[in-house]
mmCIF file of C-alpha atoms in Angstrom:
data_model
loop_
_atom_site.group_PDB
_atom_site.id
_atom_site.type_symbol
_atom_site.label_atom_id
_atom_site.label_comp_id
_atom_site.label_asym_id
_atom_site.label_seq_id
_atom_site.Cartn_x
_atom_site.Cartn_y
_atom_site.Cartn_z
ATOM 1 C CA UNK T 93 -28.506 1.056 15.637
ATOM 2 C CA UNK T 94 -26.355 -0.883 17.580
ATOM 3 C CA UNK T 95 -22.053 0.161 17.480
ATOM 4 C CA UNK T 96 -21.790 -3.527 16.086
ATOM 5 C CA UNK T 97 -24.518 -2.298 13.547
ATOM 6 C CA UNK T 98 -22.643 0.828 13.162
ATOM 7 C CA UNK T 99 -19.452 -0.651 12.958
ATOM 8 C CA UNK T 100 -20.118 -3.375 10.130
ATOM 9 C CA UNK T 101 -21.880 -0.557 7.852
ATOM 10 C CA UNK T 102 -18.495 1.267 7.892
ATOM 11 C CA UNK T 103 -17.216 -1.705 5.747
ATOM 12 C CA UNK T 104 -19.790 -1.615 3.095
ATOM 13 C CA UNK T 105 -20.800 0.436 0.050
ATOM 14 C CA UNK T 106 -17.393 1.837 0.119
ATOM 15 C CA UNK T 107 -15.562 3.704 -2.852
ATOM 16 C CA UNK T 108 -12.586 1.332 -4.417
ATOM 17 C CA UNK T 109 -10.435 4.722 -3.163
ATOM 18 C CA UNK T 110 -12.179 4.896 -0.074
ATOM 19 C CA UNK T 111 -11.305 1.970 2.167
ATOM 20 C CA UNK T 112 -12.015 2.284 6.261
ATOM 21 C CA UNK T 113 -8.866 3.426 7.733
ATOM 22 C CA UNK T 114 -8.547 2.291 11.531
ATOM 23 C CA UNK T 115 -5.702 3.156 13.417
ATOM 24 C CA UNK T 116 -4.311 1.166 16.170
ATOM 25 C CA UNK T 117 -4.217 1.961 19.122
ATOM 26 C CA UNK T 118 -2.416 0.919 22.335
ATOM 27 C CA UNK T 119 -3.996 2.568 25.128
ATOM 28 C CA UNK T 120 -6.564 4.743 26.498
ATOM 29 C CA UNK T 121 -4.321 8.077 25.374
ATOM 30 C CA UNK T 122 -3.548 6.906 21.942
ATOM 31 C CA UNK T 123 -7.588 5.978 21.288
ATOM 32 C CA UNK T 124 -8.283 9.831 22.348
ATOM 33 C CA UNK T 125 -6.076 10.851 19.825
ATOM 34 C CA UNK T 126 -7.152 8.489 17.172
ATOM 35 C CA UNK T 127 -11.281 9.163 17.969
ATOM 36 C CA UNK T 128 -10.484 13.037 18.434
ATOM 37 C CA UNK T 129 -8.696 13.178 14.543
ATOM 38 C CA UNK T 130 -12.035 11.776 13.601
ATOM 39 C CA UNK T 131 -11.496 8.241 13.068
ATOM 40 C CA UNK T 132 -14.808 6.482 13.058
ATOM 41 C CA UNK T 133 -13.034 3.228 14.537
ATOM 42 C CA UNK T 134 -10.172 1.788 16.023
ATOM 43 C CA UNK T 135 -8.418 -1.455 15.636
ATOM 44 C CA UNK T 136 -6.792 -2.609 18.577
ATOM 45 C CA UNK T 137 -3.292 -4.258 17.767
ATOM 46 C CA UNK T 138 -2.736 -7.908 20.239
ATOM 47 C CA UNK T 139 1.316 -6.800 19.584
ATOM 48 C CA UNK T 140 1.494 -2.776 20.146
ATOM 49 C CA UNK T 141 -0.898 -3.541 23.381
ATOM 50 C CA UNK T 142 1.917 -5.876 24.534
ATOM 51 C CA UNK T 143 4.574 -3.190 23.734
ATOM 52 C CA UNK T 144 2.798 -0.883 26.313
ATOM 53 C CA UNK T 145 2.235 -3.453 28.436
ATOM 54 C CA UNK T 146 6.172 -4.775 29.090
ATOM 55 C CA UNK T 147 5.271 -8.140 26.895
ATOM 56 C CA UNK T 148 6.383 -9.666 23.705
ATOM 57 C CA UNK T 149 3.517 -10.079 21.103
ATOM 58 C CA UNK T 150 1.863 -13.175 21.806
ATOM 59 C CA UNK T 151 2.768 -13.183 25.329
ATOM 60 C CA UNK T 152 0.432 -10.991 27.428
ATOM 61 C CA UNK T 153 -1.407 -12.860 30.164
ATOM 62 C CA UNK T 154 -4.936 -13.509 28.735
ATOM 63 C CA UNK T 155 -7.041 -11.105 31.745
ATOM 64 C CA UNK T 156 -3.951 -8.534 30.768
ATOM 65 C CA UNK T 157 -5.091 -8.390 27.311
ATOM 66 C CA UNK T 158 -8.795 -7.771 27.933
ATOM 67 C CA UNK T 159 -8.707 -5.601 30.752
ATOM 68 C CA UNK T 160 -6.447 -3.192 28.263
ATOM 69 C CA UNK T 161 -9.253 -3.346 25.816
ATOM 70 C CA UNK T 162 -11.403 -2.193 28.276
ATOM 71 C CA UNK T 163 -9.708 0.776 28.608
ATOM 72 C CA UNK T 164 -9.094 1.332 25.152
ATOM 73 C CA UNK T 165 -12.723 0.917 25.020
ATOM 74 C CA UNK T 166 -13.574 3.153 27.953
ATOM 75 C CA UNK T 167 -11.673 6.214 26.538
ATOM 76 C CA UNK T 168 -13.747 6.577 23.307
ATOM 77 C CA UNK T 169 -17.158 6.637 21.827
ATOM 78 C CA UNK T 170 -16.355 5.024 18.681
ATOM 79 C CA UNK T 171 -16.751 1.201 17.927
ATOM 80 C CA UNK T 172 -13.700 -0.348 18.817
ATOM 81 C CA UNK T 173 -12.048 -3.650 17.382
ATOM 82 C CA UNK T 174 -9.939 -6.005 19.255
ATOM 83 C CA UNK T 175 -7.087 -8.468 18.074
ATOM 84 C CA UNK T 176 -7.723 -11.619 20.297
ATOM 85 C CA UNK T 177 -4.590 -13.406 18.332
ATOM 86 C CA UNK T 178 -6.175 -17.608 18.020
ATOM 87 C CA UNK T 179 -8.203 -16.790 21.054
ATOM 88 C CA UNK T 180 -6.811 -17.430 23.867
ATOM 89 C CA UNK T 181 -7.379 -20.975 23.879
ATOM 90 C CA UNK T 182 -11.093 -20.208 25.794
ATOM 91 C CA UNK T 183 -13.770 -21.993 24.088
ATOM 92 C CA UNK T 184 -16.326 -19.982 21.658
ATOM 93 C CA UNK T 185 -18.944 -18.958 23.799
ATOM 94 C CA UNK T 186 -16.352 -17.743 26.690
ATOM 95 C CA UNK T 187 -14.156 -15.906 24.031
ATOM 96 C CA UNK T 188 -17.197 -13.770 22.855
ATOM 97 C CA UNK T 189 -19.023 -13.064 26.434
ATOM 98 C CA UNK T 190 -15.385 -11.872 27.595
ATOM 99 C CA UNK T 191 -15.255 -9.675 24.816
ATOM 100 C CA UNK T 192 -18.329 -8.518 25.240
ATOM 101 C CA UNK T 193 -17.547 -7.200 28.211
ATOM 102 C CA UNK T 194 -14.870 -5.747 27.491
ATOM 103 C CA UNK T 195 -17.253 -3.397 25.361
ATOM 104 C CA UNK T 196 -15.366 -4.041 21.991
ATOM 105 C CA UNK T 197 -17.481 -4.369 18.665
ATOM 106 C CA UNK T 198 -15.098 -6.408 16.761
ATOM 107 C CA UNK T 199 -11.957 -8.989 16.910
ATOM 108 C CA UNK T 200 -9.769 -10.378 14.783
ATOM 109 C CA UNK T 201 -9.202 -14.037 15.044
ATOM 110 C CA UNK T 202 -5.822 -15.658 13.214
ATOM 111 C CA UNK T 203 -5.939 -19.281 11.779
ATOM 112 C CA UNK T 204 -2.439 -20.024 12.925
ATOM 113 C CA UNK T 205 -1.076 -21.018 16.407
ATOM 114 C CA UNK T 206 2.883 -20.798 17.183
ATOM 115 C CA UNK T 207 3.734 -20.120 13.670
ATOM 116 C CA UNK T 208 2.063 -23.055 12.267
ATOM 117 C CA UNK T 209 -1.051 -22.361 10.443
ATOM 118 C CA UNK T 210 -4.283 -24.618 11.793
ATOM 119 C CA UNK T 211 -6.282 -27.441 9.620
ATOM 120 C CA UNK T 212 -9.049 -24.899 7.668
ATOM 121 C CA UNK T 213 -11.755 -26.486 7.720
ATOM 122 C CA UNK T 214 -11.344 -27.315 11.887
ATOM 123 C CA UNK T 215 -10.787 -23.661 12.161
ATOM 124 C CA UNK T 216 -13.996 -22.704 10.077
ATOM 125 C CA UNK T 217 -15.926 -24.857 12.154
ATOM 126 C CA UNK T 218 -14.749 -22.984 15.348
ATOM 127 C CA UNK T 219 -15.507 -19.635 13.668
ATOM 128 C CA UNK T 220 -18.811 -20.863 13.164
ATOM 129 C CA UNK T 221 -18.993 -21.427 16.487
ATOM 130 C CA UNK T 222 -18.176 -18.157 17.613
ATOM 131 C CA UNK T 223 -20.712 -16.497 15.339
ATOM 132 C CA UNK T 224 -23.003 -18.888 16.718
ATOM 133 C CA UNK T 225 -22.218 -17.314 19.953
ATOM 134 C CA UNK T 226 -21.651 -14.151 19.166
ATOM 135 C CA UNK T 227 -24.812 -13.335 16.899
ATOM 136 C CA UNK T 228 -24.739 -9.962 15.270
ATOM 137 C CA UNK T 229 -23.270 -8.087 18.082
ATOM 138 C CA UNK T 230 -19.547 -8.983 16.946
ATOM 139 C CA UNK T 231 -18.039 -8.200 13.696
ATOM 140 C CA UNK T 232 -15.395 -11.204 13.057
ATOM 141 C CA UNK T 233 -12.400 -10.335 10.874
ATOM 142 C CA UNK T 234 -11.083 -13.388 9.994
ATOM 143 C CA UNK T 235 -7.331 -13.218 9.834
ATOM 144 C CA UNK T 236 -5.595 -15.730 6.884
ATOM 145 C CA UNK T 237 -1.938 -16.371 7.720
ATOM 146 C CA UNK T 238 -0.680 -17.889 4.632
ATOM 147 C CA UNK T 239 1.417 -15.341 3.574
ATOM 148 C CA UNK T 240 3.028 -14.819 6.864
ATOM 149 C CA UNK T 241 3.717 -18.075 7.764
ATOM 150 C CA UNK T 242 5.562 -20.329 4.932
ATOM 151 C CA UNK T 243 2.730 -20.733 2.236
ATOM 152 C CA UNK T 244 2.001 -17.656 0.134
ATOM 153 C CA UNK T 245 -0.132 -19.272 -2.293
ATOM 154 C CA UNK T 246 -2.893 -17.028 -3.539
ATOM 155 C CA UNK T 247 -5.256 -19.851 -4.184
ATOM 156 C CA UNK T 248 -5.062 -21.489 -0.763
ATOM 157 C CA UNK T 249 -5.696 -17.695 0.357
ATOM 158 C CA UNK T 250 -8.992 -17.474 -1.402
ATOM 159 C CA UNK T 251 -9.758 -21.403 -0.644
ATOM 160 C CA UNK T 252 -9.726 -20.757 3.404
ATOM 161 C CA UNK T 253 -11.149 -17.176 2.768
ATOM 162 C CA UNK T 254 -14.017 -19.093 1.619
ATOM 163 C CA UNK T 255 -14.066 -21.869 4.262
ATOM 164 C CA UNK T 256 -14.117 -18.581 7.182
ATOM 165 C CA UNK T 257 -16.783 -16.689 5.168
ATOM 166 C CA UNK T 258 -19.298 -19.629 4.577
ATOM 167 C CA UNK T 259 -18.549 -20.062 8.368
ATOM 168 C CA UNK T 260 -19.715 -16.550 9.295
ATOM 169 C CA UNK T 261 -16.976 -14.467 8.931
ATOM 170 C CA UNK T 262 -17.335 -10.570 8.300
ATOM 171 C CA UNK T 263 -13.840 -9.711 6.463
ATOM 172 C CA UNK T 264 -11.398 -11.909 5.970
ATOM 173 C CA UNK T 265 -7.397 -10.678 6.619
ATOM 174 C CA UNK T 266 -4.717 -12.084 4.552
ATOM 175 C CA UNK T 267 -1.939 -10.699 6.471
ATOM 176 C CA UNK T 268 1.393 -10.071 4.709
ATOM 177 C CA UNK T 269 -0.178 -10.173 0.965
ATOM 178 C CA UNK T 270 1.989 -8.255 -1.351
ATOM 179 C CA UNK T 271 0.027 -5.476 -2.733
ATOM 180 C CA UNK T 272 0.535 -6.731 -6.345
ATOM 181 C CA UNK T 273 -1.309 -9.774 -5.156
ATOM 182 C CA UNK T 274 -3.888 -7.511 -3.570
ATOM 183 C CA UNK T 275 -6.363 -7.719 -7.352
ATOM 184 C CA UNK T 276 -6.152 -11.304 -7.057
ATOM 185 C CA UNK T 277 -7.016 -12.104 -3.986
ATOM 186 C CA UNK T 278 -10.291 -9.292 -4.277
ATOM 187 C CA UNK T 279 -11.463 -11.144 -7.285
ATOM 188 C CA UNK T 280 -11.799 -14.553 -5.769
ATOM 189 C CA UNK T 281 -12.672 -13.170 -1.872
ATOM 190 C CA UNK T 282 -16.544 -12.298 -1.171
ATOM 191 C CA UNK T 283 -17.299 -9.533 1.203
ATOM 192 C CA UNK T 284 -15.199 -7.045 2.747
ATOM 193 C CA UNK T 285 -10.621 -7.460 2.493
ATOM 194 C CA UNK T 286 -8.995 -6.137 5.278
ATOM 195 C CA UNK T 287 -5.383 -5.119 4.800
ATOM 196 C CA UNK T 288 -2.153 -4.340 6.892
ATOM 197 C CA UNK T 289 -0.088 -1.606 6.711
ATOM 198 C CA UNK T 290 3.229 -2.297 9.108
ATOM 199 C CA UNK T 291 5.954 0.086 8.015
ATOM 200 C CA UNK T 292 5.695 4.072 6.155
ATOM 201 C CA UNK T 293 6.538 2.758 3.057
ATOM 202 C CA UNK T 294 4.305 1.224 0.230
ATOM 203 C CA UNK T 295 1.016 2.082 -1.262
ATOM 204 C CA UNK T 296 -1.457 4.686 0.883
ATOM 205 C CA UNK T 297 -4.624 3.671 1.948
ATOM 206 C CA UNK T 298 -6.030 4.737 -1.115
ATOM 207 C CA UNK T 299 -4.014 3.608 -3.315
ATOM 208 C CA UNK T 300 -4.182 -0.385 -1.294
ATOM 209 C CA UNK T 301 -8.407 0.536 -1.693
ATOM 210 C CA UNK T 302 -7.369 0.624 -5.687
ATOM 211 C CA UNK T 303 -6.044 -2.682 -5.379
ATOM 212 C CA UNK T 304 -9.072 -4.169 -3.471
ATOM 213 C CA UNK T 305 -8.837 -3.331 0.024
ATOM 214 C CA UNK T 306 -11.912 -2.749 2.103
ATOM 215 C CA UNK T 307 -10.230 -1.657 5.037
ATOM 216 C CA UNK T 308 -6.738 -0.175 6.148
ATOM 217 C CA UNK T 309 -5.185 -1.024 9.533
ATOM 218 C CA UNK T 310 -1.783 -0.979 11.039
ATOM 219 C CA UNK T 311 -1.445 -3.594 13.322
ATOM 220 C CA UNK T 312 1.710 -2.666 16.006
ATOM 221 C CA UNK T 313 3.323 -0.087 13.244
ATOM 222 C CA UNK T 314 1.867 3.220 14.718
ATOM 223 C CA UNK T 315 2.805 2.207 18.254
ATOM 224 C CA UNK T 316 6.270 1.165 17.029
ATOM 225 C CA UNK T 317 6.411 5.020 14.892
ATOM 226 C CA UNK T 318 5.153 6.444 18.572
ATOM 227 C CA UNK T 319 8.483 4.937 20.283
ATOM 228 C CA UNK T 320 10.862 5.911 17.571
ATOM 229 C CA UNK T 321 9.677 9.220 18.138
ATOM 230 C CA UNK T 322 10.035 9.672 22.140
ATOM 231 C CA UNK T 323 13.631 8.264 21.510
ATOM 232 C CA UNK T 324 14.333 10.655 19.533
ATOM 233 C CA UNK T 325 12.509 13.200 22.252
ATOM 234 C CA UNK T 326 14.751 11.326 24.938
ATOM 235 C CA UNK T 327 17.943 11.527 22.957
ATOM 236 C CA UNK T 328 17.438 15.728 22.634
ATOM 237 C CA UNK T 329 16.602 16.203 25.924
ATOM 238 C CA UNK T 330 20.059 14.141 26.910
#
Protein backbone atom coordinates (compact mmCIF):
# COMPACT_ATOMS: atom_id res chain seq x y z
CA UNK A 1 0.00 0.00 0.00
CA UNK A 2 0.96 3.14 -1.18
CA UNK A 3 1.34 6.39 1.81
CA UNK A 4 -1.48 7.99 -0.45
CA UNK A 5 -3.28 4.55 0.11
CA UNK A 6 -2.30 4.70 3.63
CA UNK A 7 -3.09 8.09 4.12
CA UNK A 8 -6.81 8.17 2.70
CA UNK A 9 -7.70 4.90 4.88
CA UNK A 10 -6.87 7.03 7.98
CA UNK A 11 -10.06 9.05 7.07
CA UNK A 12 -12.44 6.23 6.84
CA UNK A 13 -14.34 3.81 9.08
CA UNK A 14 -13.67 6.15 11.84
CA UNK A 15 -15.56 6.30 15.32
CA UNK A 16 -17.96 9.63 15.50
CA UNK A 17 -15.38 10.23 18.77
CA UNK A 18 -12.52 9.27 16.90
CA UNK A 19 -11.71 11.80 14.20
CA UNK A 20 -7.87 11.87 12.59
CA UNK A 21 -6.04 14.39 14.50
CA UNK A 22 -3.07 15.96 12.36
CA UNK A 23 -0.98 18.42 13.75
CA UNK A 24 0.69 21.09 11.86
CA UNK A 25 3.70 21.41 11.44
CA UNK A 26 6.19 24.10 10.32
CA UNK A 27 9.41 22.55 9.80
CA UNK A 28 11.55 19.62 9.74
CA UNK A 29 11.95 19.83 13.89
CA UNK A 30 8.35 20.34 14.62
CA UNK A 31 7.34 17.11 12.13
CA UNK A 32 9.92 14.99 14.43
CA UNK A 33 8.08 15.93 17.25
CA UNK A 34 4.67 15.52 15.84
CA UNK A 35 5.65 11.79 14.03
CA UNK A 36 7.71 10.83 17.30
CA UNK A 37 4.25 11.53 19.74
CA UNK A 38 2.78 9.07 17.33
CA UNK A 39 0.81 11.02 15.01
CA UNK A 40 0.04 8.94 12.00
CA UNK A 41 0.02 12.24 9.77
CA UNK A 42 0.78 15.68 9.50
CA UNK A 43 -0.93 18.59 7.96
CA UNK A 44 1.26 21.12 6.77
CA UNK A 45 -0.14 24.74 7.50
CA UNK A 46 0.56 27.37 3.99
CA UNK A 47 0.46 30.26 7.11
CA UNK A 48 2.67 28.72 10.16
CA UNK A 49 5.27 27.64 7.18
CA UNK A 50 5.34 31.38 6.30
CA UNK A 51 5.77 32.31 10.03
CA UNK A 52 9.07 30.25 10.01
CA UNK A 53 9.91 31.35 6.93
CA UNK A 54 9.97 35.50 7.59
CA UNK A 55 6.55 35.79 5.31
CA UNK A 56 3.02 36.80 5.84
CA UNK A 57 0.47 33.96 5.06
CA UNK A 58 -0.21 34.07 1.54
CA UNK A 59 2.99 35.57 0.68
CA UNK A 60 5.80 32.98 0.48
CA UNK A 61 7.48 32.78 -2.91
CA UNK A 62 5.89 29.72 -4.64
CA UNK A 63 9.62 27.41 -4.90
CA UNK A 64 9.84 28.74 -0.99
CA UNK A 65 6.76 26.98 -0.16
CA UNK A 66 7.56 23.61 -1.74
CA UNK A 67 11.03 23.28 -1.03
CA UNK A 68 9.80 23.66 2.90
CA UNK A 69 7.50 20.79 2.30
CA UNK A 70 10.20 18.90 1.23
CA UNK A 71 11.77 19.10 4.28
CA UNK A 72 8.87 18.68 6.30
CA UNK A 73 8.55 15.69 4.23
CA UNK A 74 12.15 14.54 4.48
CA UNK A 75 12.17 14.52 8.36
CA UNK A 76 9.38 11.90 8.81
CA UNK A 77 8.04 8.61 7.72
CA UNK A 78 4.51 9.39 8.01
CA UNK A 79 2.22 10.62 5.08
CA UNK A 80 2.39 14.15 5.04
CA UNK A 81 -0.29 16.78 3.79
CA UNK A 82 0.43 20.06 2.29
CA UNK A 83 -1.66 23.41 2.20
CA UNK A 84 -0.98 24.73 -1.42
CA UNK A 85 -3.50 27.85 -0.55
CA UNK A 86 -5.56 28.31 -4.52
CA UNK A 87 -2.48 26.79 -6.00
CA UNK A 88 -0.19 28.86 -6.85
CA UNK A 89 -1.68 29.97 -9.93
CA UNK A 90 0.36 26.79 -11.87
CA UNK A 91 -1.96 24.92 -13.97
CA UNK A 92 -3.33 21.30 -12.75
CA UNK A 93 -0.98 18.99 -14.03
CA UNK A 94 2.18 21.29 -12.86
CA UNK A 95 0.55 21.83 -9.35
CA UNK A 96 0.37 17.98 -8.74
CA UNK A 97 3.90 16.80 -10.41
CA UNK A 98 5.48 19.66 -8.10
CA UNK A 99 3.89 18.22 -5.28
CA UNK A 100 4.74 15.11 -6.05
CA UNK A 101 7.99 15.80 -5.72
CA UNK A 102 7.97 17.33 -2.99
CA UNK A 103 7.01 13.77 -1.53
CA UNK A 104 3.70 15.01 0.14
CA UNK A 105 0.53 12.64 0.07
CA UNK A 106 -2.04 15.25 0.34
CA UNK A 107 -2.97 19.17 -0.19
CA UNK A 108 -5.47 21.27 0.59
CA UNK A 109 -6.78 23.46 -2.11
CA UNK A 110 -9.09 26.76 -1.03
CA UNK A 111 -11.92 28.00 -3.41
CA UNK A 112 -11.18 31.61 -2.69
CA UNK A 113 -8.43 33.95 -4.08
CA UNK A 114 -7.61 37.45 -2.24
CA UNK A 115 -10.50 37.17 0.01
CA UNK A 116 -13.02 36.75 -2.61
CA UNK A 117 -14.40 33.36 -2.92
CA UNK A 118 -14.15 31.85 -6.80
CA UNK A 119 -17.33 30.94 -9.20
CA UNK A 120 -18.04 26.99 -7.85
CA UNK A 121 -18.68 25.37 -10.46
CA UNK A 122 -15.25 26.95 -12.45
CA UNK A 123 -13.46 25.84 -9.40
CA UNK A 124 -14.97 22.19 -9.46
CA UNK A 125 -14.00 21.91 -12.88
CA UNK A 126 -10.31 22.74 -12.00
CA UNK A 127 -10.42 20.23 -9.12
CA UNK A 128 -11.42 17.81 -11.54
CA UNK A 129 -8.65 18.58 -13.30
CA UNK A 130 -6.24 18.04 -10.74
CA UNK A 131 -7.62 14.63 -9.84
CA UNK A 132 -7.39 14.00 -13.37
CA UNK A 133 -3.79 14.63 -12.94
CA UNK A 134 -3.17 13.53 -9.88
CA UNK A 135 -4.90 9.96 -9.96
CA UNK A 136 -4.95 8.17 -6.67
CA UNK A 137 -1.60 9.17 -5.51
CA UNK A 138 -2.99 12.58 -3.95
CA UNK A 139 -5.59 12.88 -1.39
CA UNK A 140 -7.42 16.40 -2.21
CA UNK A 141 -9.02 18.17 0.76
CA UNK A 142 -11.09 20.51 -0.66
CA UNK A 143 -11.14 23.66 1.39
CA UNK A 144 -14.86 25.70 1.36
CA UNK A 145 -14.35 29.34 2.35
CA UNK A 146 -17.78 30.49 2.92
CA UNK A 147 -17.65 30.95 6.36
CA UNK A 148 -14.44 32.78 6.35
CA UNK A 149 -14.99 35.03 3.79
CA UNK A 150 -18.50 37.07 3.98
CA UNK A 151 -21.13 34.25 3.26
CA UNK A 152 -21.75 31.80 6.09
CA UNK A 153 -24.64 30.18 4.67
CA UNK A 154 -24.84 26.52 5.53
CA UNK A 155 -26.63 25.60 2.37
CA UNK A 156 -24.22 27.21 -0.08
CA UNK A 157 -21.61 25.17 2.17
CA UNK A 158 -23.13 21.85 1.37
CA UNK A 159 -24.11 23.11 -2.38
CA UNK A 160 -20.17 23.67 -3.35
CA UNK A 161 -19.24 20.69 -1.00
CA UNK A 162 -21.11 18.83 -3.51
CA UNK A 163 -19.89 20.57 -6.69
CA UNK A 164 -15.85 19.64 -5.21
CA UNK A 165 -16.90 16.06 -4.29
CA UNK A 166 -18.69 15.08 -7.63
CA UNK A 167 -15.43 16.70 -9.00
CA UNK A 168 -13.12 14.29 -7.16
CA UNK A 169 -12.55 15.66 -4.03
CA UNK A 170 -11.48 13.46 -0.91
CA UNK A 171 -12.76 15.74 2.17
CA UNK A 172 -14.12 18.75 1.83
CA UNK A 173 -12.99 21.80 4.54
CA UNK A 174 -15.43 24.35 5.52
CA UNK A 175 -13.09 26.53 7.28
CA UNK A 176 -14.40 28.78 10.07
CA UNK A 177 -17.85 26.70 10.60
CA UNK A 178 -19.13 27.25 14.03
CA UNK A 179 -19.22 24.01 15.76
CA UNK A 180 -23.02 24.28 16.36
CA UNK A 181 -23.24 24.29 12.61
CA UNK A 182 -20.87 21.35 12.53
CA UNK A 183 -24.40 18.53 12.54
CA UNK A 184 -25.64 20.39 9.72
CA UNK A 185 -23.20 20.62 7.53
CA UNK A 186 -22.30 16.45 8.23
CA UNK A 187 -25.82 15.65 7.30
CA UNK A 188 -25.88 17.21 3.89
CA UNK A 189 -21.77 16.62 3.11
CA UNK A 190 -20.79 13.00 1.62
CA UNK A 191 -17.48 11.58 2.55
CA UNK A 192 -15.02 12.60 4.97
CA UNK A 193 -15.39 16.71 7.00
CA UNK A 194 -12.30 18.09 7.82
CA UNK A 195 -12.28 20.68 10.58
CA UNK A 196 -10.03 23.56 12.02
CA UNK A 197 -9.03 24.08 15.26
CA UNK A 198 -7.12 27.77 15.47
CA UNK A 199 -7.09 28.84 19.10
CA UNK A 200 -7.10 26.44 22.79
CA UNK A 201 -10.46 27.13 23.32
CA UNK A 202 -13.68 25.31 22.05
CA UNK A 203 -14.69 21.76 21.65
CA UNK A 204 -11.67 18.87 21.68
CA UNK A 205 -11.15 16.79 18.93
CA UNK A 206 -13.49 14.47 20.20
CA UNK A 207 -15.95 16.28 21.12
CA UNK A 208 -15.80 18.35 17.15
CA UNK A 209 -15.80 14.18 15.93
CA UNK A 210 -19.38 14.23 17.99
CA UNK A 211 -20.48 16.93 15.93
CA UNK A 212 -19.40 15.36 12.56
CA UNK A 213 -15.88 15.90 12.05
CA UNK A 214 -13.77 13.39 10.21
CA UNK A 215 -10.63 14.95 10.82
CA UNK A 216 -8.98 17.55 13.30
CA UNK A 217 -6.26 19.97 12.15
CA UNK A 218 -4.85 23.21 13.31
CA UNK A 219 -3.88 25.15 10.58
CA UNK A 220 -1.04 28.01 11.88
CA UNK A 221 -2.44 27.69 15.73
CA UNK A 222 0.28 25.24 17.06
CA UNK A 223 3.07 27.23 15.42
CA UNK A 224 1.54 30.46 16.77
CA UNK A 225 1.23 28.41 20.66
CA UNK A 226 5.16 27.42 19.80
CA UNK A 227 6.09 31.34 19.63
CA UNK A 228 4.06 32.42 22.57
CA UNK A 229 5.96 30.01 24.38
CA UNK A 230 9.79 30.94 23.44
CA UNK A 231 8.64 34.57 24.34
CA UNK A 232 7.86 33.70 27.30
CA UNK A 233 11.39 31.52 27.39
CA UNK A 234 13.05 34.86 26.04
CA UNK A 235 11.36 37.14 28.50
CA UNK A 236 12.84 34.74 31.68
CA UNK A 237 16.01 34.47 30.42
CA UNK A 238 16.06 38.60 30.15
Amino acid sequence: MSQADTFRALHHHRAPEDPLVLPGPWDAVSARVFAEAGFPGLAVPSAGVAASLGYEDGQVPVDEMFAAVTRIVRAVDVPVSADVEDGYGLAPKELVERLLETGAVGCNLEDSEDGELKDPRAHAEWLAEVRAAAGDRLFVNARVDTFAYGAPDPEQTIERAALYVAAGADCVYPIGAPPEVLPLLRSGIQGPVNVGVFTEEGPSPAELGARGATRVTFGPGLQRRATRALREIAARLM
